[in-house]
Tab-separated table of C-alpha atoms and ligand atoms in Angstrom:
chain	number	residue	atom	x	y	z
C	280	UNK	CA	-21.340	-6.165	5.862
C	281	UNK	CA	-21.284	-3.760	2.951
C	282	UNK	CA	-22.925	-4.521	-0.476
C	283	UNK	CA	-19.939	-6.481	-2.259
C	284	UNK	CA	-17.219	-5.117	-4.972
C	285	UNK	CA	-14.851	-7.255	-6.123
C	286	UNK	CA	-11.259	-6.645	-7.371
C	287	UNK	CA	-11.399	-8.296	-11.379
C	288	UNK	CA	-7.907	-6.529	-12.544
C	289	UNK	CA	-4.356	-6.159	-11.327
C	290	UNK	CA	-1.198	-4.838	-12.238
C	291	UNK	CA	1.651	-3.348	-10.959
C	292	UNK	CA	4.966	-1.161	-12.721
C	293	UNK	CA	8.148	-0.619	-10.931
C	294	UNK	CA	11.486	1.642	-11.237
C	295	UNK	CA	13.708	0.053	-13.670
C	296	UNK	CA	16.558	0.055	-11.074
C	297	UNK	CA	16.604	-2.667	-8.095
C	298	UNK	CA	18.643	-1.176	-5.779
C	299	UNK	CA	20.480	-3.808	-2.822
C	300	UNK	CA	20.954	-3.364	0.666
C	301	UNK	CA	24.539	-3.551	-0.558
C	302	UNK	CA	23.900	-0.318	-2.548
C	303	UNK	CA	22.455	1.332	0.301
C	304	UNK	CA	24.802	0.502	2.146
C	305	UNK	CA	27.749	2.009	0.136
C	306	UNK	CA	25.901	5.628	0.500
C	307	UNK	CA	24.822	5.449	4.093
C	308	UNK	CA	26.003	4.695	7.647
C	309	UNK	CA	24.369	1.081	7.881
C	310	UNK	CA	24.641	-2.985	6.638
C	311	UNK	CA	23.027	-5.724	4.959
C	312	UNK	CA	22.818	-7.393	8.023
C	313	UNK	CA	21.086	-4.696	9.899
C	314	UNK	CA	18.129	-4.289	7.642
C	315	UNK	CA	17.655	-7.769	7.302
C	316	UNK	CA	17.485	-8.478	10.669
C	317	UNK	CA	15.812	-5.307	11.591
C	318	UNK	CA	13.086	-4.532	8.883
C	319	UNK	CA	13.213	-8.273	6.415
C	320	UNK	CA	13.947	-6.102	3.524
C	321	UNK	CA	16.604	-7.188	1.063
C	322	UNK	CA	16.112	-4.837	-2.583
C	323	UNK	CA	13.905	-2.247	-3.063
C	324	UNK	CA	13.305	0.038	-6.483
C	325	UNK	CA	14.464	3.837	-7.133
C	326	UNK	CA	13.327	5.602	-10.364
C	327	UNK	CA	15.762	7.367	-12.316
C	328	UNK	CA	16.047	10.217	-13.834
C	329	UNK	CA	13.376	10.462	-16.509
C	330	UNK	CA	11.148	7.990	-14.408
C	331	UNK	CA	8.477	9.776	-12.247
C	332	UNK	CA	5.508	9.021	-10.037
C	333	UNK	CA	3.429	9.325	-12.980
C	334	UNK	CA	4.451	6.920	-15.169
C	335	UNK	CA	4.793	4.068	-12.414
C	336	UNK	CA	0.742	4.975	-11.762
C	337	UNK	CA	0.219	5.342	-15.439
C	338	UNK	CA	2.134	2.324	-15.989
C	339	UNK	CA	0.518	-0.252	-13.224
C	340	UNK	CA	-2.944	0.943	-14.418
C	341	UNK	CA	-2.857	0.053	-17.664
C	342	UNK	CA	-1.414	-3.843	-16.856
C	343	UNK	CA	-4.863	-4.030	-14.485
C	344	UNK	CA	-6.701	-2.842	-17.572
C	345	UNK	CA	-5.305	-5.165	-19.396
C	346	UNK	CA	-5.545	-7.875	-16.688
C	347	UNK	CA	-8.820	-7.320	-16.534
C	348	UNK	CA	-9.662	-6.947	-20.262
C	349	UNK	CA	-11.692	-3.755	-19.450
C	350	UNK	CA	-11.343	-0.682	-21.979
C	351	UNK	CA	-10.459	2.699	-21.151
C	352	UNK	CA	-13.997	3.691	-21.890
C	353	UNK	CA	-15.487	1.259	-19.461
C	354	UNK	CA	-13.851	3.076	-16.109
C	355	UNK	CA	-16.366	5.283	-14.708
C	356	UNK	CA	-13.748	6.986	-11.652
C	357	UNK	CA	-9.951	6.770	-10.904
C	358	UNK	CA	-8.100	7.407	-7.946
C	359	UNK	CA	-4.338	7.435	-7.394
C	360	UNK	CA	-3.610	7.137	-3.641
C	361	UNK	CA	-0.691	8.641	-2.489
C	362	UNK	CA	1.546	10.643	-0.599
C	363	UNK	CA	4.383	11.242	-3.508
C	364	UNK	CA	2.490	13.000	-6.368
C	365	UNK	CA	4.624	14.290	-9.020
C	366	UNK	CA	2.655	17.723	-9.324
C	367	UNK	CA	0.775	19.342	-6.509
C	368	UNK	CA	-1.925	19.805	-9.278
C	369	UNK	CA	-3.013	18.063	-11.599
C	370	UNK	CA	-3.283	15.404	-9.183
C	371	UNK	CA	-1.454	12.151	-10.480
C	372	UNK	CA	-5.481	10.572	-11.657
C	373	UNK	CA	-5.600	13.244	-14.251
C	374	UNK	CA	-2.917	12.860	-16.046
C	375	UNK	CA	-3.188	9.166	-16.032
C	376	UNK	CA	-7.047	9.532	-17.525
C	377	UNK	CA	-5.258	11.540	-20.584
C	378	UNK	CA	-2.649	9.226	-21.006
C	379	UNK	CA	-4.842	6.201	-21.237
C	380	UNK	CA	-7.645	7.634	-22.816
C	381	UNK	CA	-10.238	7.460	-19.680
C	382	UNK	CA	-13.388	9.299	-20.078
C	383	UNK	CA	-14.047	13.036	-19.763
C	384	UNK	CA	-16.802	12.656	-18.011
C	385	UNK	CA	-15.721	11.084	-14.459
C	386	UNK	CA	-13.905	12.101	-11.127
C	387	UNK	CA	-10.453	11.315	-10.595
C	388	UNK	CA	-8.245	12.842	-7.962
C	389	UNK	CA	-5.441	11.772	-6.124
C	390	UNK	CA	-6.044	10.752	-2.172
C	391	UNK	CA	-3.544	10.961	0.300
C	392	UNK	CA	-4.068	8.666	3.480
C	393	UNK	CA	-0.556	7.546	3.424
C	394	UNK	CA	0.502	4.051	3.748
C	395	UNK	CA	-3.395	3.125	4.371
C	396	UNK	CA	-4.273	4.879	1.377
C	397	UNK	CA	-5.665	1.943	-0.967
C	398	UNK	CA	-8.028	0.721	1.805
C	399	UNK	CA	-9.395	4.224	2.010
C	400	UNK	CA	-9.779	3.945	-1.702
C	401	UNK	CA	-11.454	0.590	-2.035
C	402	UNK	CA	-13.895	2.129	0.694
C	403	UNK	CA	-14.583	5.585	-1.363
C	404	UNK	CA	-14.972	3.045	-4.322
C	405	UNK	CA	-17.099	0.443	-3.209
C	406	UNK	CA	-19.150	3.670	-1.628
C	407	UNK	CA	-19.460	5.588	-5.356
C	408	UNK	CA	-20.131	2.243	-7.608
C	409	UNK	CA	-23.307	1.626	-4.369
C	410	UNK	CA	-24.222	5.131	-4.830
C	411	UNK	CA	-25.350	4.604	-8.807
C	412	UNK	CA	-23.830	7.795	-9.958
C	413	UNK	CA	-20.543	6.892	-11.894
C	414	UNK	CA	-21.395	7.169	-15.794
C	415	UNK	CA	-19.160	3.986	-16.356
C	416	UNK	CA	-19.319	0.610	-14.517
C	417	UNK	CA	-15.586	0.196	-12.819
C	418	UNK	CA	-13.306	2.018	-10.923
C	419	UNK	CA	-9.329	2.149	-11.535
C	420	UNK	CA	-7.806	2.387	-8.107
C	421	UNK	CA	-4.178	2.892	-7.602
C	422	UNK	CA	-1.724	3.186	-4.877
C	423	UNK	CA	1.487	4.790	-6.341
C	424	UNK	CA	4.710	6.121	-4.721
C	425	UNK	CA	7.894	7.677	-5.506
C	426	UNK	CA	9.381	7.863	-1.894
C	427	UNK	CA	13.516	8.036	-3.332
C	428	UNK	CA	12.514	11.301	-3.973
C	429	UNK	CA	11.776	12.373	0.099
C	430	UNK	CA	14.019	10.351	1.947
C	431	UNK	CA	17.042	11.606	3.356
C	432	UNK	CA	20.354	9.298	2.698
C	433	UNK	CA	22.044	10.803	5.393
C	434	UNK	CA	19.137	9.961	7.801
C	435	UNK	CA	19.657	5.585	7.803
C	436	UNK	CA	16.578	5.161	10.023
C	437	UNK	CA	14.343	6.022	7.079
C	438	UNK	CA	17.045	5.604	4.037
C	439	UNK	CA	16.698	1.850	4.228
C	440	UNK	CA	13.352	0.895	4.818
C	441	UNK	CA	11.142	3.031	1.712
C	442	UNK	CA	11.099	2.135	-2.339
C	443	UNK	CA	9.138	3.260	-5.258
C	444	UNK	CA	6.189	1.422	-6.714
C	445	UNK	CA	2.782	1.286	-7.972
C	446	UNK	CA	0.028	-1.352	-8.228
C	447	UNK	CA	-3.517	-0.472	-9.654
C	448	UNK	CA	-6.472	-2.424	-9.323
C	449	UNK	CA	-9.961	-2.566	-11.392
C	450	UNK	CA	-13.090	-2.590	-9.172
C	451	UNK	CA	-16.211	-3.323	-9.872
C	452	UNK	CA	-19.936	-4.120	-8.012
C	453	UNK	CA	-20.709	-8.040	-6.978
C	454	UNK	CA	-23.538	-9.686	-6.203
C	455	UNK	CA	-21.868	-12.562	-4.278
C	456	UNK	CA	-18.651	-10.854	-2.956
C	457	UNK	CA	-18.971	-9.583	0.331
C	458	UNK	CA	-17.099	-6.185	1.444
C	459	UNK	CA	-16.364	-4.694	4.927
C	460	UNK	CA	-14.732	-1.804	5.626
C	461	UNK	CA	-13.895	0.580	8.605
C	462	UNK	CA	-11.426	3.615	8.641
C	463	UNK	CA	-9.532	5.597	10.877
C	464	UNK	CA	-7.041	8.404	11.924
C	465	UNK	CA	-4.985	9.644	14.910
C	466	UNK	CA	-4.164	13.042	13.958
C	467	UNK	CA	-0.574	13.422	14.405
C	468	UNK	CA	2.232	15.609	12.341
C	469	UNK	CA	5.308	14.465	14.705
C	470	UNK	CA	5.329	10.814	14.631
C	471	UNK	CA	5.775	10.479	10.731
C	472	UNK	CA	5.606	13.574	8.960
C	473	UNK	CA	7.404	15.505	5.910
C	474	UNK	CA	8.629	16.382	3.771
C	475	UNK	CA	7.128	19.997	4.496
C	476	UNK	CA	8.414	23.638	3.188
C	477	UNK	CA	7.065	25.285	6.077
C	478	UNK	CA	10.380	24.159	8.218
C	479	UNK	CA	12.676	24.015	5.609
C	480	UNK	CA	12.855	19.799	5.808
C	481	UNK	CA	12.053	18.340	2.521
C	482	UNK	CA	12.068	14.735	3.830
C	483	UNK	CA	10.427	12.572	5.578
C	484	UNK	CA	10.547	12.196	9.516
C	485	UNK	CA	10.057	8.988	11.657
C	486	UNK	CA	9.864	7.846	15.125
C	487	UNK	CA	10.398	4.111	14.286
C	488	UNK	CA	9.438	2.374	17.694
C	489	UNK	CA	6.518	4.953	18.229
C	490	UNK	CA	5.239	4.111	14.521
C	491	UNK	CA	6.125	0.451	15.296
C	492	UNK	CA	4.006	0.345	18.364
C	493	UNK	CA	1.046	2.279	16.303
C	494	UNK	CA	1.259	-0.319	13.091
C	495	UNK	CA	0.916	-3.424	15.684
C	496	UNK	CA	-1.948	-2.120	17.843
C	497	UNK	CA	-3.581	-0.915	14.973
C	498	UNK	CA	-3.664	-4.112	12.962
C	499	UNK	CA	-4.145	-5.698	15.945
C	500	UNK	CA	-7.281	-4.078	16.826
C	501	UNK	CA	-8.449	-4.294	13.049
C	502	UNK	CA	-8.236	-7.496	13.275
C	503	UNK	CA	-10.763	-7.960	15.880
C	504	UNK	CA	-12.884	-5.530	14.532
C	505	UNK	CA	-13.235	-7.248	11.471
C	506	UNK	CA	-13.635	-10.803	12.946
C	507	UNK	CA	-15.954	-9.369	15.017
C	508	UNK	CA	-18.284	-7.539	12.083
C	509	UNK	CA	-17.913	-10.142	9.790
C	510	UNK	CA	-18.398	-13.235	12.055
C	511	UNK	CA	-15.149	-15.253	10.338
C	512	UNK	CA	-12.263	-15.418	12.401
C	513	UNK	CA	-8.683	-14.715	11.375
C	514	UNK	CA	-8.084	-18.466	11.537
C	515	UNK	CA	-10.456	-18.659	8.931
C	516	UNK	CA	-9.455	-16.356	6.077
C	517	UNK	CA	-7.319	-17.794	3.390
C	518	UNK	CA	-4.613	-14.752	3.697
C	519	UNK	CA	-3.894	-11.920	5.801
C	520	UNK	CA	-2.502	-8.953	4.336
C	521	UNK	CA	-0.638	-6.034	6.121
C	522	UNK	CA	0.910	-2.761	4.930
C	523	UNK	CA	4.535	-3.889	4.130
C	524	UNK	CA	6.288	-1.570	6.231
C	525	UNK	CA	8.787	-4.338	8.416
C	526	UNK	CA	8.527	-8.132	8.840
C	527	UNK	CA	9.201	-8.190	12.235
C	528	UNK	CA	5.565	-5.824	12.658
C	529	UNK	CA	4.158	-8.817	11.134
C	530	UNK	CA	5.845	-11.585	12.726
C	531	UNK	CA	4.860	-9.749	16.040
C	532	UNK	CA	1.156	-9.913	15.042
C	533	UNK	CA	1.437	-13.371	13.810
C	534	UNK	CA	3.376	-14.740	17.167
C	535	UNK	CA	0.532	-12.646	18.871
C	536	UNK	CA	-2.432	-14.134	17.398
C	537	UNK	CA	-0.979	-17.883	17.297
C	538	UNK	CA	-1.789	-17.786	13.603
C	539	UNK	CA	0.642	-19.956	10.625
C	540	UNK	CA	3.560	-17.668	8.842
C	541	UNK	CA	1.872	-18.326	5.888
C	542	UNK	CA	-0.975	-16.663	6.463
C	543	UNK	CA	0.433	-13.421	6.488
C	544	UNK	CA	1.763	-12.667	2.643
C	545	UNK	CA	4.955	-10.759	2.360
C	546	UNK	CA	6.500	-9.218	-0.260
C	547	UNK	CA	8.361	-6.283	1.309
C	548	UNK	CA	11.903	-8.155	1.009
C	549	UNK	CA	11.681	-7.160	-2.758
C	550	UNK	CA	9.931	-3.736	-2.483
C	551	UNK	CA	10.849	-2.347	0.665
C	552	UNK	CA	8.115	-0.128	2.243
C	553	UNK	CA	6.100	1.608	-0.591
C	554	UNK	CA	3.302	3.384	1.289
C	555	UNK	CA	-0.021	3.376	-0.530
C	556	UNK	CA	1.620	1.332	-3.226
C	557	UNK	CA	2.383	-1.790	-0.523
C	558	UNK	CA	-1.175	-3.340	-0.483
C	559	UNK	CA	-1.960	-3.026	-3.747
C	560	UNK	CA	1.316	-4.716	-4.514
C	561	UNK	CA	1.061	-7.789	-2.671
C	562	UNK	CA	-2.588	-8.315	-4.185
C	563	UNK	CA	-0.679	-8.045	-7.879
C	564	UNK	CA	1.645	-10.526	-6.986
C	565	UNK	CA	-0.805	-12.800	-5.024
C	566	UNK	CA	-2.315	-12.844	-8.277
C	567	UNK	CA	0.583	-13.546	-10.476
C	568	UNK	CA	1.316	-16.059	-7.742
C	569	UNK	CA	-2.258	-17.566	-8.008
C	570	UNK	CA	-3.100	-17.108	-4.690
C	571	UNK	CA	-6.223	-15.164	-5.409
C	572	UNK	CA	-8.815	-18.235	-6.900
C	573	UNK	CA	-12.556	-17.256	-7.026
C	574	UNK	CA	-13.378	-17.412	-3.795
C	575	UNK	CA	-10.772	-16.673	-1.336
C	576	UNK	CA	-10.998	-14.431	1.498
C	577	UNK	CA	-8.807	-11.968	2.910
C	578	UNK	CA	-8.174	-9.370	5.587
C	579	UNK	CA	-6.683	-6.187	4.521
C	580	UNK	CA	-5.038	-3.968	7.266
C	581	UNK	CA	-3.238	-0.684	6.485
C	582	UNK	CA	-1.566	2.030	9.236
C	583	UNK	CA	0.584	4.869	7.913
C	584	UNK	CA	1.314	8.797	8.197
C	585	UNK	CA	-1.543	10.702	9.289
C	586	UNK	CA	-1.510	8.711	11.519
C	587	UNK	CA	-4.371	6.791	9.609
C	588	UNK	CA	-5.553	3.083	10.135
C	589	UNK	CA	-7.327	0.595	8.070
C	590	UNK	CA	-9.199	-2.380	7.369
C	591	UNK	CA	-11.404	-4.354	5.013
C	592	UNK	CA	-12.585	-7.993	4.449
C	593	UNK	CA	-13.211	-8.666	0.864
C	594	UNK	CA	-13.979	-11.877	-0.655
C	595	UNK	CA	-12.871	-12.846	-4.572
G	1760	LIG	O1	4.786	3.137	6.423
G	1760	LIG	C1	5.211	3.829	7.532
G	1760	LIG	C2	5.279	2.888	8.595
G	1760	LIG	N1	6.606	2.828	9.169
G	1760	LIG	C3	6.923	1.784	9.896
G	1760	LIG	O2	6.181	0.861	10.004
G	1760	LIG	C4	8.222	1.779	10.650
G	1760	LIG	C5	8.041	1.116	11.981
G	1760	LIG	N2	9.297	1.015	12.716
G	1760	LIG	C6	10.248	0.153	12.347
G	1760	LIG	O3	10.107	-0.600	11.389
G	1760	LIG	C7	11.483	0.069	13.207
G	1760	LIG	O4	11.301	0.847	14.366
G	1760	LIG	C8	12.768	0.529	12.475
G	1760	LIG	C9	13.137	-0.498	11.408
G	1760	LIG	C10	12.555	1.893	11.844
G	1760	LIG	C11	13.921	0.636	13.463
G	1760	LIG	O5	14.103	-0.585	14.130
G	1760	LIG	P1	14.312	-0.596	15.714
G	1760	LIG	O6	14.569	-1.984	16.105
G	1760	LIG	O7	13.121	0.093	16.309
G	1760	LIG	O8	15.642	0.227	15.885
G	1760	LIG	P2	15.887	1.569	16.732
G	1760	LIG	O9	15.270	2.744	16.058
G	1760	LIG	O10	15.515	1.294	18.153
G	1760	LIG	O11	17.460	1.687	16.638
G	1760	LIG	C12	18.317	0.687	17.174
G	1760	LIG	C13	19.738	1.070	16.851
G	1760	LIG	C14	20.093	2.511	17.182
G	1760	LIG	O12	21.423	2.521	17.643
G	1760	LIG	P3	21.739	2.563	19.230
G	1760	LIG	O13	21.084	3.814	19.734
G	1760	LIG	O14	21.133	1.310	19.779
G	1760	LIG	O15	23.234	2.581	19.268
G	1760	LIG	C15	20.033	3.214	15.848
G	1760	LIG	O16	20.870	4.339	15.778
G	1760	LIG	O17	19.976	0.914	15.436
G	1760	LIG	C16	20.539	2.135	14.923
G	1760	LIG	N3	20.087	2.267	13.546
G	1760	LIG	C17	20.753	1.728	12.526
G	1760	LIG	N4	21.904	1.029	12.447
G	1760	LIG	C18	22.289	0.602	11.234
G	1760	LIG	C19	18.963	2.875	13.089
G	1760	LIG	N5	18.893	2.729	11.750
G	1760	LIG	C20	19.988	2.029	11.372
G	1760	LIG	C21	20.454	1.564	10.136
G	1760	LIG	N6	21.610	0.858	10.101
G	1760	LIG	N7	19.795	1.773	8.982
């Protein structure tokens, strides 16, 4: 078990525009019914034109500021994870350390690990606040996505399932809070890949079933790797939390394990899948739901493009 952070802000910002199945299906070949029954989703948000990547990040970090009535000054790094950046430089963190005021004088970049991308981030956080060399004493970590903007509405295997979103959270060192983390990748660019210039395909590509198969094996196996390295069993955590990508991904792993529904939180029947923004996302609403008392455990578990894997135990 690592030395402990421990999450003391959230707060997320969404698209102003909910958009329903209903919606989606009036522009593509598909139906409520199917994406119900096939993914759980039932709304997801789409920025519009004059909304971008940047202000949802922007946005969901200063509510976990807020939240955790820390001041600009006090953040000592910030990360954005994701795959959606508005700019290809400056990464997504800069712009959001002008436009709240952070610091000069600490790192932030943007870090793309896909879907798994805040569990990659809590890791590089929890390893930088250890290491003693951040100037200030917390780190702003957010997931943030603007995925209308690379999928295809013509293609209604991926057209359905992705929304927009970001959730930030404010990290800092604990002396009673245990951490454990362990990360991963598959390297491969033909499962889920895009959108990319070099073929002339600027959206994003998907095997479903292959990715399906990947996202239960992998939190499958993170699963026992974590029961196994922290010594508490899944029946013994107070929530499990998986990337939102499809309910029936979850249900499979729930069924599989012999574990109670509500273990698992879900909130991907209002947000669709948001990639690094989906964790992140259910811990903001956990919160708001207050689910997340001093004190509770949880297993994080993340899988994504890449193909990368995740998973942490944290304690609150
Ligand atoms: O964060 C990235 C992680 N991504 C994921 O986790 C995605 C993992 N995969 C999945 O969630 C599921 O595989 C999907 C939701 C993408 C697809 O579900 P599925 O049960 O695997 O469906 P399928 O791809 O096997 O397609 C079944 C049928 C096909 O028709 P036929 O060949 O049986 O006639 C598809 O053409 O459903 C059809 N189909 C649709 N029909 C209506 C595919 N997409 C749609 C759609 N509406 N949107």
């Amino acid at each position: 078990m690592n030395r402990g952070i421990e999450i003391v802000g959230l707060g997320k910002m969404l698209p102003a525009a909910c958009v329903t199945n209903q919606q989606i299906a009036e522009q593509t070949d598909t139906s409520d019914e199917w994406i119900r029954s096939r993914s759980g989703i039932c709304t997801r948000y789409f920025c519009k034109e004059g909304e971008s990547q940047t202000d949802l990040a922007a946005g969901a970090a200063a509510n976990a500021l807020a939240d955790a009535g820390v001041r600009a000054e006090e953040v000592g790094m910030c990360i954005v994870a994701t795959a959606t950046p508005e700019y290809v430089t400056p990464a997504t963190a800069a712009v959001v350390q002008k436009r709240l005021g952070l610091p000069e004088d600490i790192p932030a970049f943007d870090l793309n690990a896909a879907c798994t991308g805040f569990i990659y981030g809590l890791q590089l956080a929890a390893a930088m606040l250890h290491a003693g060399t951040l100037q200030h004493p917390y780190v702003l970590l957010i997931g943030a996505e603007r995925l209308s903007g690379v999928i295809d509405p013509v293609e209604r295997s991926t057209y359905v399932l992705f929304g927009d979103g970001a959730a930030a959270a404010v990290i800092r060192v604990s002396d009673t809070g245990r951490f454990l983390c362990r990360l991963g990748v598959r390297g491969d660019a033909e499962v889920l890949y895009g959108p990319t210039k070099e073929k002339a395909e600027p959206y994003l590509h998907m095997n479903g079933r292959a990715v399906f198969r990947f996202a239960t094996e992998t939190i499958l196996s993170g699963i026992a790797l974590l029961e196994a390295e922290s010594g508490i069993a899944a029946g013994d955590v107070d929530y499990i939390v998986c990337h939102q990508a499809n309910q029936r991904i979850i249900e499979h792993v729930q069924k599989k394990l012999k574990l109670p529904h509500e273990k698992f939180f879900m909130n991907l029947q209002k947000y669709g899948n948001t990639s690094a923004a989906s964790i992140p996302l259910a811990l903001a609403d956990m919160k708001e739901a207050g689910l997340l008392k001093k004190g509770v455990r949880l297993f994080l578990l993340g899988f994504g493009g890449g193909l990368t894997k995740g998973a942490a135990y944290m304690e609150f």
